[in-house]
């Protein structure tokens, strides 16, 4: 399965990046997808919380690999990505690794026993029709819900449904449970430009999206 990337970037001097299996905490090889862990002199040691769950903070800010370099302390980012050697060179003329970010680990979806990343499906939907300005997906009771922002008429909303379901079936082999067509700007975006899929899911469950059209395939 291919993955659509949020971005890639050069790793700054003094910063070490490793890709780890989020379940076993073992290191993964070059170009393998896993959780991004960071080690640098600027790593935080924790954050203030009113809930007092220090165990979560310890795992987040002071993690160690289960094998290999087990002495280095890493901060877990909660993001999926991979490292790949590039053709770019640093000041010393040596090629360096680039970090590719796929998306947030907690937004990965388990469907049919496989892991899917929302951005992959969303990119397929956005390409399906010129009137689709944005898309977000999430799961609800084991169903895939697709929310599409439409720049067009209500008649186009009806036409979008088969396009959306077909492209997801053809490219990802998934059956869509619900297609929700909404106005532009309904999908929430945070200050970092990231889609707030869980907030969108909450709005869907609370019937707060004021959709143009909703199609169920249950």
PDB file of C-alpha atoms in Angstrom:
ATOM      1  CA  UNK A   1       0.000   0.000   0.000  1.00  0.00           C
ATOM      2  CA  UNK A   2       1.284   3.462  -0.836  1.00  0.00           C
ATOM      3  CA  UNK A   3       1.225   6.305   1.653  1.00  0.00           C
ATOM      4  CA  UNK A   4       0.537   9.983   1.061  1.00  0.00           C
ATOM      5  CA  UNK A   5       2.979  12.139   2.994  1.00  0.00           C
ATOM      6  CA  UNK A   6       2.201  15.159   5.116  1.00  0.00           C
ATOM      7  CA  UNK A   7       5.733  16.460   4.548  1.00  0.00           C
ATOM      8  CA  UNK A   8       9.372  15.525   4.602  1.00  0.00           C
ATOM      9  CA  UNK A   9      12.251  17.442   6.077  1.00  0.00           C
ATOM     10  CA  UNK A  10      15.985  17.439   6.634  1.00  0.00           C
ATOM     11  CA  UNK A  11      17.043  16.445  10.128  1.00  0.00           C
ATOM     12  CA  UNK A  12      18.707  19.302  12.004  1.00  0.00           C
ATOM     13  CA  UNK A  13      22.265  19.010  13.364  1.00  0.00           C
ATOM     14  CA  UNK A  14      22.351  17.626  16.895  1.00  0.00           C
ATOM     15  CA  UNK A  15      19.004  15.874  16.475  1.00  0.00           C
ATOM     16  CA  UNK A  16      18.777  12.093  16.281  1.00  0.00           C
ATOM     17  CA  UNK A  17      15.747  10.382  14.808  1.00  0.00           C
ATOM     18  CA  UNK A  18      14.874   6.725  14.967  1.00  0.00           C
ATOM     19  CA  UNK A  19      11.840   4.845  13.697  1.00  0.00           C
ATOM     20  CA  UNK A  20      10.486   2.352  16.221  1.00  0.00           C
ATOM     21  CA  UNK A  21       7.759  -0.246  16.334  1.00  0.00           C
ATOM     22  CA  UNK A  22       5.157   1.405  18.612  1.00  0.00           C
ATOM     23  CA  UNK A  23       4.129  -1.946  20.145  1.00  0.00           C
ATOM     24  CA  UNK A  24       7.466  -3.708  20.686  1.00  0.00           C
ATOM     25  CA  UNK A  25       9.628  -0.550  20.917  1.00  0.00           C
ATOM     26  CA  UNK A  26      12.181  -2.198  18.680  1.00  0.00           C
ATOM     27  CA  UNK A  27      14.121  -0.166  16.074  1.00  0.00           C
ATOM     28  CA  UNK A  28      13.057  -0.414  12.429  1.00  0.00           C
ATOM     29  CA  UNK A  29      15.242  -0.258   9.341  1.00  0.00           C
ATOM     30  CA  UNK A  30      15.580   2.344   6.615  1.00  0.00           C
ATOM     31  CA  UNK A  31      12.302   3.108   4.765  1.00  0.00           C
ATOM     32  CA  UNK A  32      10.220   1.068   7.250  1.00  0.00           C
ATOM     33  CA  UNK A  33       7.077   2.751   8.580  1.00  0.00           C
ATOM     34  CA  UNK A  34       6.870   3.199  12.345  1.00  0.00           C
ATOM     35  CA  UNK A  35       6.646   5.737  15.151  1.00  0.00           C
ATOM     36  CA  UNK A  36       9.054   8.686  15.026  1.00  0.00           C
ATOM     37  CA  UNK A  37      11.250   8.972  18.119  1.00  0.00           C
ATOM     38  CA  UNK A  38      13.493  11.980  18.757  1.00  0.00           C
ATOM     39  CA  UNK A  39      16.620  12.522  20.863  1.00  0.00           C
ATOM     40  CA  UNK A  40      18.218  15.956  21.242  1.00  0.00           C
ATOM     41  CA  UNK A  41      19.450  18.379  23.868  1.00  0.00           C
ATOM     42  CA  UNK A  42      16.145  20.247  23.537  1.00  0.00           C
ATOM     43  CA  UNK A  43      13.840  17.350  24.417  1.00  0.00           C
ATOM     44  CA  UNK A  44      11.315  18.227  27.102  1.00  0.00           C
ATOM     45  CA  UNK A  45      11.159  16.194  30.296  1.00  0.00           C
ATOM     46  CA  UNK A  46       7.396  16.437  30.741  1.00  0.00           C
ATOM     47  CA  UNK A  47       4.430  18.758  30.811  1.00  0.00           C
ATOM     48  CA  UNK A  48       2.004  20.053  33.400  1.00  0.00           C
ATOM     49  CA  UNK A  49      -1.199  18.052  33.771  1.00  0.00           C
ATOM     50  CA  UNK A  50      -4.087  18.155  36.221  1.00  0.00           C
ATOM     51  CA  UNK A  51      -4.702  14.421  35.762  1.00  0.00           C
ATOM     52  CA  UNK A  52      -1.466  13.287  37.404  1.00  0.00           C
ATOM     53  CA  UNK A  53      -0.759  10.368  35.084  1.00  0.00           C
ATOM     54  CA  UNK A  54       3.018  10.324  35.372  1.00  0.00           C
ATOM     55  CA  UNK A  55       3.271   6.869  33.782  1.00  0.00           C
ATOM     56  CA  UNK A  56       2.077   8.232  30.442  1.00  0.00           C
ATOM     57  CA  UNK A  57       4.548  11.098  30.646  1.00  0.00           C
ATOM     58  CA  UNK A  58       7.414   8.726  31.404  1.00  0.00           C
ATOM     59  CA  UNK A  59       6.597   6.597  28.375  1.00  0.00           C
ATOM     60  CA  UNK A  60       6.228   9.685  26.187  1.00  0.00           C
ATOM     61  CA  UNK A  61       9.333  11.625  27.192  1.00  0.00           C
ATOM     62  CA  UNK A  62      11.685   8.934  28.526  1.00  0.00           C
ATOM     63  CA  UNK A  63      11.355   5.898  26.295  1.00  0.00           C
ATOM     64  CA  UNK A  64      14.106   3.403  25.554  1.00  0.00           C
ATOM     65  CA  UNK A  65      14.421   0.860  22.791  1.00  0.00           C
ATOM     66  CA  UNK A  66      13.748  -2.750  23.725  1.00  0.00           C
ATOM     67  CA  UNK A  67      16.957  -3.878  21.980  1.00  0.00           C
ATOM     68  CA  UNK A  68      19.900  -2.299  20.164  1.00  0.00           C
ATOM     69  CA  UNK A  69      20.806   1.061  21.712  1.00  0.00           C
ATOM     70  CA  UNK A  70      18.912   0.628  24.968  1.00  0.00           C
ATOM     71  CA  UNK A  71      20.741   3.425  26.823  1.00  0.00           C
ATOM     72  CA  UNK A  72      19.611   6.474  24.854  1.00  0.00           C
ATOM     73  CA  UNK A  73      16.484   8.216  26.124  1.00  0.00           C
ATOM     74  CA  UNK A  74      13.992   9.136  23.393  1.00  0.00           C
ATOM     75  CA  UNK A  75      10.838  11.222  23.163  1.00  0.00           C
ATOM     76  CA  UNK A  76       7.955   9.536  21.341  1.00  0.00           C
ATOM     77  CA  UNK A  77       6.210  11.883  18.916  1.00  0.00           C
ATOM     78  CA  UNK A  78       3.043   9.874  18.321  1.00  0.00           C
ATOM     79  CA  UNK A  79       3.517  10.311  14.559  1.00  0.00           C
ATOM     80  CA  UNK A  80       4.081   7.644  11.927  1.00  0.00           C
ATOM     81  CA  UNK A  81       6.877   8.102   9.431  1.00  0.00           C
ATOM     82  CA  UNK A  82      10.045   6.673   7.972  1.00  0.00           C
ATOM     83  CA  UNK A  83      13.641   7.631   7.243  1.00  0.00           C
ATOM     84  CA  UNK A  84      15.184   7.451   3.792  1.00  0.00           C
ATOM     85  CA  UNK A  85      18.620   8.359   2.507  1.00  0.00           C
ATOM     86  CA  UNK A  86      18.401  11.229   0.017  1.00  0.00           C
ATOM     87  CA  UNK A  87      20.641  12.592  -2.712  1.00  0.00           C
ATOM     88  CA  UNK A  88      20.916  15.862  -0.804  1.00  0.00           C
ATOM     89  CA  UNK A  89      24.240  16.654   0.876  1.00  0.00           C
ATOM     90  CA  UNK A  90      25.124  18.498   4.044  1.00  0.00           C
ATOM     91  CA  UNK A  91      27.891  21.054   4.613  1.00  0.00           C
ATOM     92  CA  UNK A  92      30.461  18.258   4.662  1.00  0.00           C
ATOM     93  CA  UNK A  93      29.320  16.925   1.306  1.00  0.00           C
ATOM     94  CA  UNK A  94      27.784  13.797   2.826  1.00  0.00           C
ATOM     95  CA  UNK A  95      24.357  12.525   1.915  1.00  0.00           C
ATOM     96  CA  UNK A  96      21.847  12.707   4.739  1.00  0.00           C
ATOM     97  CA  UNK A  97      18.591  11.065   5.749  1.00  0.00           C
ATOM     98  CA  UNK A  98      15.249  12.803   5.305  1.00  0.00           C
ATOM     99  CA  UNK A  99      12.305  12.270   7.629  1.00  0.00           C
ATOM    100  CA  UNK A 100       8.965  11.544   5.960  1.00  0.00           C
ATOM    101  CA  UNK A 101       5.846  12.047   8.096  1.00  0.00           C
ATOM    102  CA  UNK A 102       2.673  10.073   7.270  1.00  0.00           C
ATOM    103  CA  UNK A 103       0.294  11.098  10.069  1.00  0.00           C
ATOM    104  CA  UNK A 104      -0.709  10.703  13.680  1.00  0.00           C
ATOM    105  CA  UNK A 105      -0.431   7.198  15.118  1.00  0.00           C
ATOM    106  CA  UNK A 106      -3.713   7.428  17.044  1.00  0.00           C
ATOM    107  CA  UNK A 107      -5.643   8.280  13.866  1.00  0.00           C
ATOM    108  CA  UNK A 108      -4.662   5.089  12.047  1.00  0.00           C
ATOM    109  CA  UNK A 109      -7.755   2.968  11.349  1.00  0.00           C
ATOM    110  CA  UNK A 110      -8.118  -0.797  11.695  1.00  0.00           C
ATOM    111  CA  UNK A 111     -10.435  -2.143   8.999  1.00  0.00           C
ATOM    112  CA  UNK A 112     -10.674  -5.753   7.807  1.00  0.00           C
ATOM    113  CA  UNK A 113      -7.689  -6.600   9.993  1.00  0.00           C
ATOM    114  CA  UNK A 114      -5.459  -4.070   8.233  1.00  0.00           C
ATOM    115  CA  UNK A 115      -4.164  -0.641   9.194  1.00  0.00           C
ATOM    116  CA  UNK A 116      -5.142   2.303   7.018  1.00  0.00           C
ATOM    117  CA  UNK A 117      -3.988   5.886   7.280  1.00  0.00           C
ATOM    118  CA  UNK A 118      -6.671   8.543   6.743  1.00  0.00           C
ATOM    119  CA  UNK A 119      -4.556  10.750   4.490  1.00  0.00           C
ATOM    120  CA  UNK A 120      -4.198   7.946   1.919  1.00  0.00           C
ATOM    121  CA  UNK A 121      -7.958   7.579   1.521  1.00  0.00           C
ATOM    122  CA  UNK A 122      -8.596  11.316   1.703  1.00  0.00           C
ATOM    123  CA  UNK A 123      -6.144  12.050  -1.094  1.00  0.00           C
ATOM    124  CA  UNK A 124      -7.886   9.514  -3.339  1.00  0.00           C
ATOM    125  CA  UNK A 125     -11.245  11.195  -2.704  1.00  0.00           C
ATOM    126  CA  UNK A 126      -9.918  14.716  -3.332  1.00  0.00           C
ATOM    127  CA  UNK A 127      -8.565  13.567  -6.696  1.00  0.00           C
ATOM    128  CA  UNK A 128     -11.898  12.011  -7.660  1.00  0.00           C
ATOM    129  CA  UNK A 129     -13.704  15.260  -8.561  1.00  0.00           C
ATOM    130  CA  UNK A 130     -12.767  18.914  -9.048  1.00  0.00           C
ATOM    131  CA  UNK A 131     -15.613  20.078  -6.782  1.00  0.00           C
ATOM    132  CA  UNK A 132     -14.161  18.268  -3.746  1.00  0.00           C
ATOM    133  CA  UNK A 133     -12.172  20.874  -1.811  1.00  0.00           C
ATOM    134  CA  UNK A 134     -11.384  18.795   1.290  1.00  0.00           C
ATOM    135  CA  UNK A 135     -12.060  15.375   2.764  1.00  0.00           C
ATOM    136  CA  UNK A 136     -11.721  13.657   6.123  1.00  0.00           C
ATOM    137  CA  UNK A 137     -12.364  10.041   7.102  1.00  0.00           C
ATOM    138  CA  UNK A 138     -12.892   8.190  10.381  1.00  0.00           C
ATOM    139  CA  UNK A 139     -14.539   5.012  11.624  1.00  0.00           C
ATOM    140  CA  UNK A 140     -17.871   4.623  13.380  1.00  0.00           C
ATOM    141  CA  UNK A 141     -19.083   1.218  14.646  1.00  0.00           C
ATOM    142  CA  UNK A 142     -16.633  -0.502  12.260  1.00  0.00           C
ATOM    143  CA  UNK A 143     -17.924   1.555   9.327  1.00  0.00           C
ATOM    144  CA  UNK A 144     -15.804   3.914   7.243  1.00  0.00           C
ATOM    145  CA  UNK A 145     -17.283   7.415   7.261  1.00  0.00           C
ATOM    146  CA  UNK A 146     -16.189   9.854   4.545  1.00  0.00           C
ATOM    147  CA  UNK A 147     -16.880  13.573   4.965  1.00  0.00           C
ATOM    148  CA  UNK A 148     -16.484  15.600   1.784  1.00  0.00           C
ATOM    149  CA  UNK A 149     -16.496  19.383   1.433  1.00  0.00           C
ATOM    150  CA  UNK A 150     -18.250  20.407  -1.779  1.00  0.00           C
ATOM    151  CA  UNK A 151     -17.724  23.541  -3.845  1.00  0.00           C
ATOM    152  CA  UNK A 152     -20.804  23.152  -6.023  1.00  0.00           C
ATOM    153  CA  UNK A 153     -24.571  22.621  -6.196  1.00  0.00           C
ATOM    154  CA  UNK A 154     -26.739  20.137  -4.298  1.00  0.00           C
ATOM    155  CA  UNK A 155     -27.142  18.158  -7.522  1.00  0.00           C
ATOM    156  CA  UNK A 156     -23.375  17.623  -7.562  1.00  0.00           C
ATOM    157  CA  UNK A 157     -23.651  16.229  -4.025  1.00  0.00           C
ATOM    158  CA  UNK A 158     -25.777  13.375  -5.356  1.00  0.00           C
ATOM    159  CA  UNK A 159     -23.278  12.707  -8.127  1.00  0.00           C
ATOM    160  CA  UNK A 160     -20.350  12.646  -5.701  1.00  0.00           C
ATOM    161  CA  UNK A 161     -21.512   9.644  -3.707  1.00  0.00           C
ATOM    162  CA  UNK A 162     -20.833   6.941  -6.340  1.00  0.00           C
ATOM    163  CA  UNK A 163     -17.555   8.627  -7.277  1.00  0.00           C
ATOM    164  CA  UNK A 164     -16.371   8.577  -3.656  1.00  0.00           C
ATOM    165  CA  UNK A 165     -17.416   4.990  -2.992  1.00  0.00           C
ATOM    166  CA  UNK A 166     -15.941   3.725  -6.254  1.00  0.00           C
ATOM    167  CA  UNK A 167     -12.540   5.379  -5.901  1.00  0.00           C
ATOM    168  CA  UNK A 168     -12.111   4.049  -2.346  1.00  0.00           C
ATOM    169  CA  UNK A 169     -13.146   0.558  -3.426  1.00  0.00           C
ATOM    170  CA  UNK A 170     -10.825   0.584  -6.443  1.00  0.00           C
ATOM    171  CA  UNK A 171      -7.753   2.090  -4.766  1.00  0.00           C
ATOM    172  CA  UNK A 172      -8.064   0.788  -1.183  1.00  0.00           C
ATOM    173  CA  UNK A 173     -10.439  -2.213  -1.470  1.00  0.00           C
ATOM    174  CA  UNK A 174     -12.698  -0.765   1.212  1.00  0.00           C
ATOM    175  CA  UNK A 175     -16.486  -0.427   1.298  1.00  0.00           C
ATOM    176  CA  UNK A 176     -17.670   2.978   2.478  1.00  0.00           C
ATOM    177  CA  UNK A 177     -20.354   2.918   5.175  1.00  0.00           C
ATOM    178  CA  UNK A 178     -21.413   6.573   5.143  1.00  0.00           C
ATOM    179  CA  UNK A 179     -20.724   9.497   2.814  1.00  0.00           C
ATOM    180  CA  UNK A 180     -21.437  12.949   4.261  1.00  0.00           C
ATOM    181  CA  UNK A 181     -21.347  15.909   1.872  1.00  0.00           C
ATOM    182  CA  UNK A 182     -20.907  19.258   3.641  1.00  0.00           C
ATOM    183  CA  UNK A 183     -20.199  22.899   2.872  1.00  0.00           C
ATOM    184  CA  UNK A 184     -16.684  24.324   2.645  1.00  0.00           C
ATOM    185  CA  UNK A 185     -15.064  24.929   6.038  1.00  0.00           C
ATOM    186  CA  UNK A 186     -16.975  22.299   8.029  1.00  0.00           C
ATOM    187  CA  UNK A 187     -13.961  20.000   8.520  1.00  0.00           C
ATOM    188  CA  UNK A 188     -12.105  21.472  11.547  1.00  0.00           C
ATOM    189  CA  UNK A 189      -8.427  22.374  11.139  1.00  0.00           C
ATOM    190  CA  UNK A 190      -6.106  23.278  14.023  1.00  0.00           C
ATOM    191  CA  UNK A 191      -3.479  26.028  14.117  1.00  0.00           C
ATOM    192  CA  UNK A 192      -0.867  23.648  12.663  1.00  0.00           C
ATOM    193  CA  UNK A 193      -3.029  22.933   9.621  1.00  0.00           C
ATOM    194  CA  UNK A 194      -3.926  19.411  10.796  1.00  0.00           C
ATOM    195  CA  UNK A 195      -7.401  17.982  10.351  1.00  0.00           C
ATOM    196  CA  UNK A 196      -9.243  17.411  13.617  1.00  0.00           C
ATOM    197  CA  UNK A 197     -10.835  14.107  12.631  1.00  0.00           C
ATOM    198  CA  UNK A 198     -11.987  13.145  16.130  1.00  0.00           C
ATOM    199  CA  UNK A 199     -13.702  16.525  16.593  1.00  0.00           C
ATOM    200  CA  UNK A 200     -15.378  15.957  13.235  1.00  0.00           C
ATOM    201  CA  UNK A 201     -16.464  12.497  14.368  1.00  0.00           C
ATOM    202  CA  UNK A 202     -17.961  13.990  17.534  1.00  0.00           C
ATOM    203  CA  UNK A 203     -19.867  16.526  15.440  1.00  0.00           C
ATOM    204  CA  UNK A 204     -21.155  13.761  13.165  1.00  0.00           C
ATOM    205  CA  UNK A 205     -22.371  11.660  16.101  1.00  0.00           C
ATOM    206  CA  UNK A 206     -24.036  14.717  17.671  1.00  0.00           C
ATOM    207  CA  UNK A 207     -25.739  15.570  14.346  1.00  0.00           C
ATOM    208  CA  UNK A 208     -24.039  18.987  14.263  1.00  0.00           C
ATOM    209  CA  UNK A 209     -22.524  19.005  10.750  1.00  0.00           C
ATOM    210  CA  UNK A 210     -25.617  20.384   8.949  1.00  0.00           C
ATOM    211  CA  UNK A 211     -24.826  18.270   5.865  1.00  0.00           C
ATOM    212  CA  UNK A 212     -25.931  18.938   2.298  1.00  0.00           C
ATOM    213  CA  UNK A 213     -26.493  15.223   1.761  1.00  0.00           C
ATOM    214  CA  UNK A 214     -25.868  11.973   3.635  1.00  0.00           C
ATOM    215  CA  UNK A 215     -25.750   8.535   2.031  1.00  0.00           C
ATOM    216  CA  UNK A 216     -25.754   5.337   4.124  1.00  0.00           C
ATOM    217  CA  UNK A 217     -24.558   1.956   2.899  1.00  0.00           C
ATOM    218  CA  UNK A 218     -25.152  -0.263   5.929  1.00  0.00           C
TER     219      UNK A 218
END
